[in-house]
Amino acid sequence: MGTNTINVRSGNKLPIPDVPKDMFERLFSRPIYPALIVAAAAFVVYLQTLAPSVDFIDAGELATVCATLGIAHPTGYPLFALVGWVFAHLPIASTVILRLNIMAAFFTALGAGGVVLLATELFQHWMPVRVPKKTGPKVEGRGQRAKGREQRGKDRTQSVYRKHGGEANARKGEATAVVSTLPSTLYPVSAAFVSGLAAAFSATWWEQSTSIEVYPMHLFFVPLVLWFFLRMLRLEEGSAVGNNGRRFALLLALAFTNHMTTILLAPACLYMFFARYRFSNVAWKRILHLAPFFILGLLVYLYLPIRSSQYPLMDWGHPTTLGAFLRHVTAKQFQIWMYTGTGAAGKQWAYFWSRVPIEFTIAGAILAVLGVWKMYMSGGMLRTHILVFTLLLFFGCLLYSINYDIHDIDSYFLLAYLAVALWIGAGSIQLVSWLGTSLTKGWRMEYVLAALALLLAAIEIGANYKADDESGNYMVEDYTLNLLRNLPPHAIIFSTQWDFWLSSAFYFQLVEHVRPDVLVIDKAMLRDRPWYYAELGQRAPEVFAKVKPEEDAFLKYLKAFVRGDQFNQEAIGPAYQRFTSALVERNLDRPIFITQEMVDQRDDLFAPGMKTVPAGIAYRLVPKDTTFNVPPPQLTWRDAHYRDRNYYTDELRTLEALPMATYAREELRLGNRELAKQYFDAALTFTPNLYANLDHLSERDRGIAETTNELFGQIKELRASLGK
């Protein structure tokens, strides 16, 4: 594009860009337009794969927190709770959980659009191309050489953007070792379009859009934080803070109030900041000037003690005191899973690298490698190098996350995947520059880049759609409602199955008001979460009033343990045993149940005097051996369009089927063949696809899939032996 040179008021000649000639130029003349295109396209696709109900792990608890303005598990996520409350009450869907799932899709899509803005900033302003030094006889004298060395020492890495940066960054006398040689202003925006679509439809990024979680808002904030940060470095001199600096500091703080892994931006940002401003008075003054805006954003954390003091329905940690607040926001209770040894780190390291070609497909992985090379071959800018910046984003995330020994680790790799998406965009520039010298002469390279973006997006969608399609996933809802609706009136049920139905039970009981007469108790939290007793006391005061002395005696030790105070460690176990025994034995006027995993791994300190008896959908706790005639359960199971095989789906099927199969065997032993048949049939309702190819599963998923196949095969044989 050329320029006009007219100034109506003064008559002076000023460069004014030509009006874009076609629709493509109009859309790609400003990065906000392709960013909105990426966000809109991603949002439309995400809605097709959206989960219709509660998903595994924390979805039920987080939905309850949003719907009731509660306190979530550490680190509290106050901004998420406040924004979620707004979405939970919007008239955009028939249920609260569906509105919150739409919220997840909305912020994940906006995050993909933010990647376009970030990538444009990188490609247009921070990737100057090295210009080869001219060869020839040396003509400068000793004085000239000394003067040149002195000038280069002042600013060795400054770049001069003569044509396509949108602005001239060079000042008089700056070095010109590297210059922008991009053929048009559309070129970096088109490459950023590649990065945005690559991120949007990568497997784990897309997965965040399917159901409520804290990571969609994290994906929204991180690209914007980095975008304003780089704009601040490029445009703001001295210690005075401009609009970009203020926005960076405020958004950074808000990102922290949503998720603490924002700290993983620190290595890359600190490198860029001090390389740009150096360890000078200017740098420290700038930090002081940024601090008020950062502190302003952090004030959102005041939500936690203020709201907790009102005793909401969900009040995890009850962070009303300074000590409780600090323990909550630092996630002290989850630190036991961090840095557990080189074995966990090695396992997660191998898992990450096995996922990269799956996340972005082989085509994306190849482009990422090209992108690393492209960034390496780029020149420095403002004493920084963009490859170092992206490598610190990548490894700062990866080296932290691999030390977290949890099964659902994928979302902790998102920042590393963002860096890969940036490399893919840079790699597309390298690829098209090669093609421009051979296959595509006469073609506009920005058109080729846009076509490449669409092609890569289509490849990723084709590869990842099935794995990320949660549109038929009612598994957690069905399991939760099957348990609640088949329990007798006023039952008490103990379980440790947080990921599979306990989290979901919070939502259905407290938000949808399903079976509020049933008291659901998380046995794991009962053992080591003192704040949980206040919640239980609110929900069932008549149950806990019967065991107040034993509860107080145990809580004395438990609170000391949580605070890190000295206490009699040998006394805490017996105190817990006395409390749980009293809790069960003094409430036998209500039917009391436990779930499968508590039978498989019986806790010797939990009500050791009680017997476990098969009782249909779960197991009943009674003082002595007995039997119960339980009518066949009324089951809902909608998995016809959701047959995925992984750890969560296979484990849930097993946990739901085993109690029924066990009860069927007991009835068969007692000679009740017809009732045994009905319960075997009920157990087989949850049979997975036994003929699915398990070779594509990860090692951690394949083992449980094989065990699940064996279990359901045995149930099928037992049922077949009984005839029709």
XYZ file of C-alpha atoms in Angstrom:
724
model
C 0.000 0.000 0.000
C 1.246 3.470 -0.790
C 0.559 6.720 1.082
C -1.022 10.094 0.403
C 0.613 13.256 1.794
C -1.897 15.968 2.593
C -2.756 18.004 5.677
C -5.866 20.134 5.143
C -5.292 22.511 8.075
C -1.622 23.319 7.686
C -0.770 22.334 4.161
C 2.197 20.333 5.470
C 2.808 16.984 3.940
C 2.181 14.109 6.336
C 2.052 10.410 5.426
C -1.523 9.107 5.391
C -2.196 5.458 4.479
C -4.196 4.684 1.380
C -7.720 3.410 1.812
C -7.569 -0.410 1.734
C -8.422 -1.713 -1.683
C -10.269 -4.940 -0.900
C -12.132 -6.753 1.860
C -9.063 -8.715 2.930
C -7.070 -5.543 3.437
C -9.935 -3.984 5.365
C -10.169 -6.973 7.708
C -6.417 -7.326 8.216
C -5.500 -3.649 8.298
C -5.952 -3.671 12.093
C -5.274 -6.720 14.291
C -8.506 -6.256 16.254
C -10.522 -7.420 13.237
C -8.852 -10.831 12.753
C -8.809 -11.185 16.552
C -12.597 -10.828 16.577
C -12.888 -13.224 13.633
C -10.882 -15.867 15.491
C -12.893 -15.339 18.692
C -16.228 -15.523 16.868
C -15.265 -18.614 14.851
C -13.947 -20.362 17.944
C -17.062 -19.485 19.952
C -19.362 -20.928 17.272
C -17.387 -24.194 17.185
C -17.119 -24.330 20.975
C -20.892 -24.108 21.318
C -21.195 -27.275 19.237
C -18.979 -29.212 21.635
C -20.267 -27.659 24.864
C -21.075 -29.964 27.783
C -24.812 -29.783 28.545
C -24.394 -30.441 32.265
C -21.880 -30.867 35.074
C -18.517 -32.302 34.073
C -15.899 -34.200 36.084
C -13.641 -32.893 38.874
C -14.448 -29.370 40.168
C -17.245 -28.311 37.816
C -20.096 -28.905 40.273
C -18.380 -27.132 43.149
C -17.369 -24.153 40.979
C -20.879 -23.862 39.551
C -22.274 -23.810 43.093
C -19.782 -21.132 44.113
C -20.820 -18.950 41.168
C -24.543 -19.488 41.658
C -24.478 -18.791 45.416
C -21.540 -16.344 45.662
C -19.518 -18.754 47.739
C -15.850 -19.447 48.400
C -14.161 -21.943 46.076
C -11.335 -24.339 46.897
C -7.856 -22.775 47.105
C -6.765 -20.374 45.796
C -10.289 -18.999 46.082
C -10.636 -17.484 42.569
C -12.568 -14.384 43.711
C -12.812 -12.709 40.295
C -14.046 -15.951 38.778
C -16.752 -16.211 41.449
C -17.965 -12.651 40.851
C -18.024 -12.885 37.058
C -19.548 -16.361 37.299
C -22.362 -15.021 39.458
C -23.259 -12.599 36.657
C -23.296 -15.354 34.027
C -25.225 -17.705 36.325
C -28.084 -15.200 36.391
C -28.148 -14.224 32.709
C -31.245 -15.376 30.766
C -29.200 -17.247 28.150
C -29.937 -20.905 28.909
C -32.397 -23.103 30.752
C -30.074 -24.164 33.603
C -27.402 -22.493 35.684
C -24.766 -25.048 34.734
C -25.377 -24.521 31.025
C -25.032 -20.745 31.421
C -21.718 -21.245 33.172
C -20.528 -23.670 30.508
C -21.344 -20.982 27.926
C -19.241 -18.600 30.017
C -16.325 -21.028 29.662
C -16.719 -21.084 25.877
C -16.999 -17.284 25.772
C -13.774 -16.545 27.645
C -11.806 -19.325 25.939
C -12.802 -17.887 22.560
C -11.850 -14.356 23.631
C -8.499 -15.729 24.762
C -7.859 -17.103 21.273
C -8.624 -13.653 19.898
C -6.161 -12.200 22.399
C -3.471 -14.477 20.969
C -3.894 -12.659 17.630
C -3.227 -9.303 19.303
C -0.195 -10.663 21.161
C 1.225 -12.386 18.095
C 0.763 -9.272 15.940
C 2.743 -7.253 18.465
C 5.518 -9.845 18.396
C 5.700 -10.324 14.637
C 5.272 -6.671 13.685
C 7.488 -4.993 16.248
C 9.729 -7.535 17.981
C 11.007 -9.742 15.140
C 13.239 -7.499 13.022
C 15.116 -9.321 10.295
C 18.888 -9.509 10.368
C 20.555 -7.651 7.474
C 23.846 -9.193 6.296
C 26.881 -6.975 6.677
C 28.241 -5.635 3.399
C 31.610 -6.939 2.296
C 34.275 -4.676 0.912
C 37.410 -2.821 1.855
C 37.545 -1.140 5.225
C 37.669 2.608 4.791
C 36.984 3.913 8.256
C 39.839 5.153 10.374
C 40.693 4.291 13.969
C 38.715 7.240 15.321
C 35.659 6.348 13.277
C 35.821 2.723 14.454
C 36.049 3.825 18.081
C 33.111 6.163 17.589
C 31.112 3.328 16.000
C 31.885 0.975 18.888
C 30.752 3.628 21.354
C 27.455 4.116 19.493
C 26.845 0.374 19.271
C 27.494 0.078 22.999
C 24.739 2.615 23.698
C 22.100 0.518 22.015
C 23.311 -2.571 20.212
C 19.913 -4.106 19.574
C 17.780 -1.168 18.383
C 15.841 -1.798 15.166
C 14.845 0.616 12.453
C 11.384 -0.024 10.985
C 11.505 1.924 7.774
C 8.369 0.705 6.075
C 6.036 -1.673 7.811
C 6.050 -1.328 11.587
C 3.327 1.268 11.630
C 5.768 3.707 13.241
C 9.473 4.548 13.162
C 11.105 3.311 16.315
C 14.578 4.494 15.540
C 16.034 7.706 16.844
C 18.846 9.603 15.239
C 22.095 7.733 15.486
C 20.619 4.308 16.379
C 22.210 1.146 15.039
C 20.719 -0.356 11.897
C 21.970 -3.920 12.110
C 18.418 -5.227 11.809
C 15.445 -3.828 9.923
C 11.923 -4.856 9.144
C 11.661 -6.321 5.678
C 8.090 -7.602 5.814
C 6.358 -6.950 2.476
C 3.293 -5.195 3.982
C 1.597 -4.325 7.251
C -0.826 -7.180 6.565
C 1.938 -9.758 6.744
C 2.441 -9.914 10.548
C -1.315 -9.708 11.143
C -1.861 -12.650 8.806
C 0.800 -14.655 10.632
C -0.862 -13.744 13.937
C -4.104 -15.093 12.449
C -2.287 -18.434 12.132
C -1.283 -18.342 15.814
C -4.788 -17.446 16.963
C -6.491 -20.264 15.106
C -3.744 -22.729 16.064
C -4.336 -21.920 19.746
C -8.137 -21.903 19.467
C -8.404 -25.443 18.116
C -5.497 -27.097 19.904
C -6.745 -29.944 22.073
C -6.269 -28.634 25.623
C -7.162 -25.016 24.808
C -10.379 -26.212 23.168
C -11.078 -28.538 26.079
C -11.261 -25.549 28.458
C -14.251 -24.235 26.517
C -16.476 -27.250 27.118
C -17.408 -26.785 30.787
C -17.084 -24.411 33.703
C -13.575 -24.022 35.099
C -11.219 -21.240 36.147
C -8.883 -21.712 33.168
C -11.062 -20.053 30.479
C -10.711 -16.679 32.219
C -7.005 -17.420 32.669
C -6.700 -17.903 28.911
C -8.520 -14.619 28.420
C -6.170 -12.635 30.674
C -2.744 -14.053 29.806
C -2.502 -12.920 26.145
C -3.838 -9.464 27.047
C -1.390 -9.085 29.934
C 1.526 -9.967 27.646
C 0.202 -7.736 24.857
C 0.037 -4.620 27.032
C 3.350 -5.553 28.650
C 5.166 -5.633 25.297
C 3.445 -2.433 24.171
C 4.604 -0.786 27.376
C 8.199 -1.857 26.738
C 8.086 -0.638 23.160
C 6.266 2.665 23.570
C 7.007 3.969 27.057
C 10.336 5.551 27.892
C 11.598 6.674 31.274
C 9.905 6.067 34.599
C 6.552 7.650 33.685
C 3.815 5.057 33.162
C 1.426 5.443 30.242
C -1.855 3.778 29.386
C -0.220 0.514 28.304
C 1.672 0.245 31.570
C -1.430 0.972 33.627
C -3.472 -1.605 31.742
C -0.696 -4.162 32.066
C -0.432 -3.738 35.843
C -4.197 -3.788 36.399
C -4.815 -6.806 34.162
C -1.876 -8.655 35.723
C -3.406 -8.231 39.170
C -6.849 -9.278 37.948
C -5.273 -12.350 36.367
C -3.811 -13.235 39.765
C -7.243 -12.904 41.396
C -8.506 -15.469 38.926
C -5.622 -17.969 39.012
C -2.285 -17.936 40.809
C -0.425 -19.682 37.967
C -0.194 -16.187 36.477
C 3.110 -16.209 38.391
C 4.482 -18.405 35.599
C 4.695 -15.263 33.432
C 7.390 -13.920 35.761
C 10.577 -15.397 34.195
C 9.770 -14.134 30.697
C 8.461 -10.742 31.826
C 11.338 -10.079 34.219
C 13.835 -10.882 31.482
C 12.168 -8.497 29.034
C 11.651 -5.745 31.602
C 15.212 -5.581 32.896
C 16.731 -6.146 29.482
C 14.700 -3.176 28.257
C 15.125 -0.770 31.190
C 18.186 -2.384 32.776
C 18.804 -2.414 36.531
C 18.595 1.351 36.656
C 16.756 3.943 38.664
C 14.337 4.225 35.758
C 13.383 0.567 36.123
C 12.776 0.744 39.865
C 10.826 3.984 39.564
C 8.684 2.445 36.849
C 7.912 -0.506 39.122
C 6.865 1.916 41.870
C 4.612 3.771 39.430
C 3.040 0.499 38.275
C 2.439 -0.715 41.838
C -0.740 1.310 42.609
C -2.556 -0.125 39.602
C -1.426 -3.634 40.521
C -2.581 -3.189 44.112
C -5.915 -1.835 42.876
C -6.531 -5.053 40.956
C -5.552 -7.222 43.927
C -8.288 -5.622 46.030
C -10.650 -8.165 44.455
C -9.199 -10.623 46.993
C -11.091 -8.768 49.716
C -14.118 -10.663 48.444
C -12.867 -13.786 50.226
C -12.883 -12.610 53.874
C -15.899 -10.335 53.365
C -18.090 -12.981 51.798
C -16.833 -15.758 54.064
C -17.803 -13.728 57.131
C -21.407 -14.012 55.893
C -21.240 -17.848 55.963
C -22.305 -18.615 52.378
C -23.493 -22.111 51.424
C -20.044 -22.884 49.976
C -17.361 -21.576 52.332
C -14.173 -23.514 51.604
C -11.494 -22.720 54.159
C -13.559 -19.990 55.856
C -10.782 -17.417 55.161
C -11.875 -14.746 57.629
C -8.629 -14.550 59.627
C -5.252 -13.538 58.218
C -3.817 -17.007 58.754
C -6.759 -18.758 57.103
C -6.689 -16.243 54.244
C -2.983 -16.788 53.562
C -3.342 -20.571 53.745
C -6.212 -20.348 51.273
C -4.675 -18.072 48.638
C -1.353 -19.947 48.750
C -3.131 -23.335 48.417
C -1.151 -24.776 51.303
C -3.331 -27.882 51.442
C -2.426 -28.851 47.864
C 1.321 -28.436 48.273
C 1.657 -32.086 49.262
C 1.314 -32.928 45.544
C 4.131 -30.572 44.536
C 7.751 -31.680 44.180
C 7.030 -35.245 45.239
C 10.165 -36.550 43.541
C 11.853 -37.042 40.202
C 9.543 -39.928 39.371
C 6.482 -37.697 39.125
C 8.410 -35.026 37.226
C 9.767 -37.569 34.761
C 6.312 -39.027 34.202
C 4.719 -35.640 33.559
C 7.657 -34.525 31.379
C 7.232 -37.545 29.116
C 3.477 -37.069 29.067
C 3.796 -33.433 27.962
C 6.067 -34.191 25.009
C 3.840 -37.040 23.915
C 0.937 -34.572 23.829
C 2.475 -31.805 21.668
C 1.883 -33.500 18.278
C -1.649 -34.352 19.432
C -2.359 -30.821 20.634
C -1.451 -29.089 17.380
C -1.204 -32.080 14.992
C 2.039 -33.006 13.255
C 1.620 -30.074 10.864
C 1.454 -27.619 13.743
C 4.421 -29.233 15.502
C 6.542 -28.865 12.348
C 5.552 -25.212 12.010
C 6.463 -24.676 15.668
C 9.985 -25.990 15.036
C 10.279 -23.634 12.058
C 9.053 -20.833 14.290
C 11.791 -21.409 16.853
C 14.308 -21.192 14.015
C 12.660 -18.049 12.640
C 12.786 -16.320 16.026
C 16.389 -17.398 16.516
C 17.318 -15.869 13.174
C 15.541 -12.609 14.019
C 17.482 -9.676 15.355
C 17.367 -8.244 18.846
C 15.000 -5.426 19.756
C 15.445 -2.965 22.631
C 18.222 -5.145 24.085
C 15.907 -8.177 24.130
C 15.441 -11.222 21.961
C 11.999 -12.597 21.363
C 13.118 -16.232 21.238
C 14.414 -15.946 24.802
C 11.059 -14.441 25.809
C 9.006 -17.302 24.330
C 11.397 -19.967 25.616
C 11.003 -18.577 29.132
C 7.220 -18.660 28.758
C 7.472 -22.267 27.598
C 9.964 -23.684 30.080
C 8.830 -21.493 32.975
C 5.461 -23.189 32.664
C 6.698 -26.678 31.858
C 9.360 -27.012 34.560
C 6.876 -25.893 37.206
C 3.924 -27.975 36.051
C 5.697 -31.319 35.702
C 6.292 -31.279 39.469
C 2.542 -31.373 40.148
C 1.665 -35.025 40.679
C -1.996 -35.006 39.652
C -3.920 -36.825 36.949
C -5.632 -33.794 35.363
C -2.346 -32.020 34.609
C -3.109 -30.869 31.036
C -4.545 -27.458 31.943
C -1.323 -26.569 33.764
C 0.519 -26.736 30.417
C -1.602 -24.015 28.788
C 1.057 -21.291 28.938
C 3.541 -23.626 27.256
C 0.951 -24.329 24.564
C 0.489 -20.577 24.093
C 4.218 -20.285 23.388
C 3.914 -23.113 20.859
C 1.071 -21.256 19.124
C 3.332 -18.190 18.825
C 6.064 -20.359 17.327
C 3.553 -21.759 14.840
C 2.751 -18.223 13.662
C 6.450 -17.417 13.314
C 6.972 -20.721 11.512
C 4.269 -19.804 9.021
C 6.247 -16.662 8.163
C 9.329 -18.774 7.536
C 7.431 -21.307 5.455
C 5.741 -18.681 3.302
C 9.005 -16.810 2.782
C 10.439 -20.034 1.350
C 7.386 -20.620 -0.789
C 7.544 -17.028 -2.015
C 10.802 -17.749 -3.771
C 9.526 -20.780 -5.645
C 5.956 -22.048 -5.763
C 3.905 -18.919 -5.238
C 5.552 -16.231 -7.324
C 3.097 -13.471 -8.022
C 0.846 -14.391 -5.094
C 0.360 -12.020 -2.203
C 2.029 -13.646 0.765
C -0.564 -12.411 3.265
C -3.188 -14.335 1.281
C -1.042 -17.453 1.511
C -0.676 -16.963 5.269
C -4.428 -16.578 5.747
C -5.026 -19.698 3.676
C -2.431 -21.545 5.744
C -4.213 -20.447 8.935
C -7.520 -21.816 7.693
C -5.894 -25.049 6.526
C -4.174 -25.642 9.868
C -7.405 -24.828 11.729
C -9.284 -27.344 9.591
C -6.639 -30.009 10.283
C -6.795 -29.347 14.040
C -10.593 -29.382 14.097
C -10.637 -32.681 12.251
C -8.064 -34.178 14.622
C -9.403 -32.839 17.924
C -13.173 -32.540 17.470
C -14.053 -36.023 18.699
C -11.793 -35.840 21.751
C -13.120 -32.413 22.748
C -16.775 -33.019 21.939
C -18.615 -33.014 25.276
C -22.045 -32.313 23.780
C -23.343 -35.744 24.810
C -21.671 -35.885 28.211
C -24.297 -36.437 30.917
C -22.194 -39.009 32.787
C -21.579 -37.036 35.978
C -25.163 -35.773 36.155
C -26.571 -39.270 35.594
C -24.310 -40.861 38.209
C -25.081 -38.154 40.774
C -28.825 -38.322 40.247
C -28.828 -42.137 40.147
C -27.224 -42.136 43.592
C -29.375 -39.414 45.127
C -32.720 -40.557 43.737
C -32.290 -44.221 44.661
C -31.316 -43.611 48.285
C -34.078 -43.947 50.897
C -35.488 -40.792 52.550
C -33.165 -38.890 54.905
C -30.212 -41.106 54.075
C -26.625 -40.202 54.971
C -23.953 -41.194 52.472
C -20.169 -41.000 52.926
C -17.879 -40.956 49.888
C -14.460 -39.796 48.676
C -15.405 -39.658 44.982
C -14.886 -35.913 44.534
C -14.061 -36.047 40.827
C -17.020 -38.253 39.913
C -20.053 -37.090 41.893
C -19.343 -35.319 45.203
C -18.515 -32.016 43.531
C -21.601 -32.450 41.353
C -23.758 -33.204 44.412
C -23.063 -29.702 45.734
C -24.597 -28.267 42.582
C -27.647 -30.501 42.365
C -28.499 -30.250 46.056
C -27.732 -26.572 46.684
C -28.616 -25.034 43.303
C -31.112 -27.402 41.660
C -32.509 -28.555 45.070
C -32.491 -32.271 44.200
C -32.994 -34.536 47.247
C -32.049 -31.995 49.930
C -33.116 -34.571 52.546
C -30.030 -36.694 51.751
C -26.908 -35.698 53.692
C -23.831 -36.134 51.487
C -20.541 -36.126 53.416
C -17.108 -36.026 51.812
C -15.195 -38.380 54.096
C -11.813 -37.050 52.926
C -12.721 -33.498 53.935
C -14.203 -34.773 57.167
C -10.765 -36.085 58.062
C -8.610 -33.027 57.346
C -10.713 -29.879 56.696
C -11.828 -28.196 59.957
C -13.867 -25.524 58.120
C -16.032 -28.309 56.616
C -17.668 -28.961 59.980
C -19.327 -25.530 59.988
C -20.903 -26.273 56.589
C -22.159 -29.675 57.738
C -23.491 -28.145 60.926
C -25.558 -25.713 58.850
C -26.947 -28.421 56.584
C -27.716 -31.058 59.230
C -27.563 -29.563 62.740
C -29.590 -32.433 64.206
C -26.991 -34.978 63.041
C -23.948 -33.224 64.486
C -25.618 -32.097 67.692
C -25.543 -35.764 68.779
C -21.752 -35.932 68.574
C -20.709 -32.459 69.733
C -18.236 -33.594 72.438
C -16.453 -36.023 70.115
C -16.425 -33.451 67.302
C -14.888 -30.751 69.517
C -12.242 -33.160 70.840
C -11.158 -34.141 67.319
C -11.296 -30.571 65.954
C -8.906 -29.417 68.677
C -6.197 -31.644 67.203
C -7.197 -31.059 63.575
C -7.043 -27.269 63.829
C -3.628 -27.469 65.471
C -2.446 -29.745 62.669
C -3.695 -27.347 59.966
C -2.123 -24.309 61.652
C 1.162 -26.125 62.144
C 0.991 -25.897 65.937
C 2.408 -28.456 68.358
C -0.043 -31.167 69.430
C -0.149 -34.776 70.567
C 0.151 -36.559 67.236
C -0.599 -39.945 68.770
C -3.975 -38.690 70.013
C -5.415 -37.413 66.728
C -6.109 -40.874 65.279
C -8.057 -42.215 68.266
C -9.974 -38.919 68.489
C -10.998 -39.267 64.844
C -12.060 -42.881 65.422
C -14.223 -41.940 68.406
C -15.819 -39.117 66.448
C -16.670 -41.158 63.322
C -17.939 -44.087 65.397
C -20.256 -41.769 67.324
C -21.337 -40.012 64.129
C -22.539 -43.282 62.579
C -23.783 -45.159 65.642
C -25.819 -42.273 67.092
C -27.542 -41.569 63.780
C -28.726 -45.078 62.914
C -32.277 -43.742 62.885
C -31.266 -42.647 59.374
C -30.038 -45.164 56.754
C -26.270 -44.693 56.355
C -24.316 -45.641 53.211
C -20.797 -45.606 51.796
C -19.625 -45.874 48.174
C -17.490 -48.436 46.378
C -14.015 -46.989 46.931
C -14.547 -46.941 50.719
C -15.222 -50.676 50.547
C -12.170 -51.333 48.375
C -9.883 -49.337 50.682
C -11.490 -49.469 54.089
C -10.285 -46.833 56.563
C -9.687 -48.661 59.857
C -10.259 -45.439 61.808
C -13.648 -44.745 60.231
C -16.454 -46.288 62.309
C -14.556 -49.593 62.732
C -17.393 -51.205 64.680
C -19.823 -51.076 61.750
C -20.427 -53.765 59.127
C -20.598 -53.102 55.385
C -23.580 -54.723 53.614
C -24.388 -54.565 49.858
C -27.549 -52.494 49.423
C -28.135 -51.869 45.742
C -26.774 -48.565 44.533
C -24.237 -48.356 47.419
C -23.267 -50.177 50.642
C -25.046 -49.767 53.951
C -23.369 -49.434 57.342
C -25.064 -51.504 60.079
C -24.045 -52.787 63.549
C -24.150 -56.449 62.508
C -24.406 -58.654 59.439
C -27.816 -58.491 57.832
C -29.441 -58.285 54.430
C -31.720 -55.752 52.789
C -34.332 -56.270 50.128
C -33.775 -53.332 47.819
C -36.032 -52.768 44.796
C -34.297 -52.559 41.401
C -32.893 -49.049 40.891
C -34.409 -46.488 38.580
C -31.482 -45.525 36.384
C -30.822 -42.798 33.841
C -27.832 -43.332 31.552
C -27.382 -41.217 28.418
C -24.080 -42.285 26.940
C -25.228 -43.215 23.442
C -23.339 -40.238 21.969
C -20.545 -40.143 24.511
C -18.478 -43.319 24.552
C -15.003 -41.918 25.244
C -12.530 -44.188 27.004
C -10.294 -42.477 29.533
C -9.504 -42.600 33.241
C -12.569 -40.627 34.298
C -15.204 -42.308 32.155
C -13.958 -45.838 32.851
C -13.548 -45.264 36.577
C -17.036 -43.774 36.836
C -18.582 -46.757 35.043
C -16.778 -49.112 37.415
C -17.737 -47.190 40.555
C -21.392 -47.189 39.528
C -21.642 -50.786 38.339
C -19.702 -52.617 41.063
C -22.126 -52.031 43.970
C -25.006 -53.370 41.864
C -23.014 -56.377 40.691
C -22.011 -57.086 44.307
C -25.635 -56.875 45.430
C -26.649 -59.166 42.549
C -24.109 -61.773 43.682
C -25.463 -61.564 47.244
C -29.034 -62.066 46.042
C -27.888 -64.977 43.884
C -26.247 -66.562 46.944
C -29.548 -66.219 48.794
C -31.395 -67.881 45.896
C -33.142 -64.743 44.573
C -32.323 -65.350 40.909
C -34.819 -62.892 39.439
C -33.648 -60.004 41.598
C -30.044 -60.970 40.829
C -30.823 -60.820 37.090
C -32.318 -57.358 37.442
C -29.286 -56.055 39.295
C -26.827 -57.652 36.868
C -28.763 -55.967 34.057
C -28.608 -52.680 35.938
C -24.817 -53.027 36.330
C -24.418 -53.796 32.625
C -26.167 -50.523 31.796
C -22.785 -48.863 32.280
C -20.796 -51.208 30.014
C -18.195 -49.255 27.988
C -17.347 -49.943 24.372
C -15.528 -53.219 24.969
C -14.365 -53.298 21.358
C -12.754 -49.864 21.352
C -9.135 -49.720 20.247
C -7.168 -48.905 23.402
C -3.800 -48.529 21.692
C -4.245 -44.766 21.217
C -4.763 -44.223 24.953
C -1.970 -42.964 27.154
C -0.305 -45.502 29.423
C -2.105 -44.098 32.464
C -5.522 -44.487 30.787
C -4.914 -47.821 29.093
C -4.385 -49.706 32.355
C -7.734 -48.764 33.841
C -9.472 -49.341 30.500
C -8.197 -52.911 30.394
C -9.270 -53.475 34.009
C -12.702 -52.065 33.203
C -13.086 -54.392 30.222
C -12.191 -57.373 32.388
C -14.691 -56.387 35.090
C -17.624 -55.934 32.719
C -16.676 -59.127 30.906
C -17.034 -61.027 34.180
C -20.414 -59.408 34.897
C -21.630 -60.342 31.412
C -20.600 -63.966 31.962
C -22.418 -64.130 35.303
C -25.552 -62.659 33.787
C -25.419 -65.033 30.823
C -25.160 -68.011 33.177
C -28.596 -67.122 34.609
C -30.359 -67.360 31.245
C -33.158 -65.118 30.065
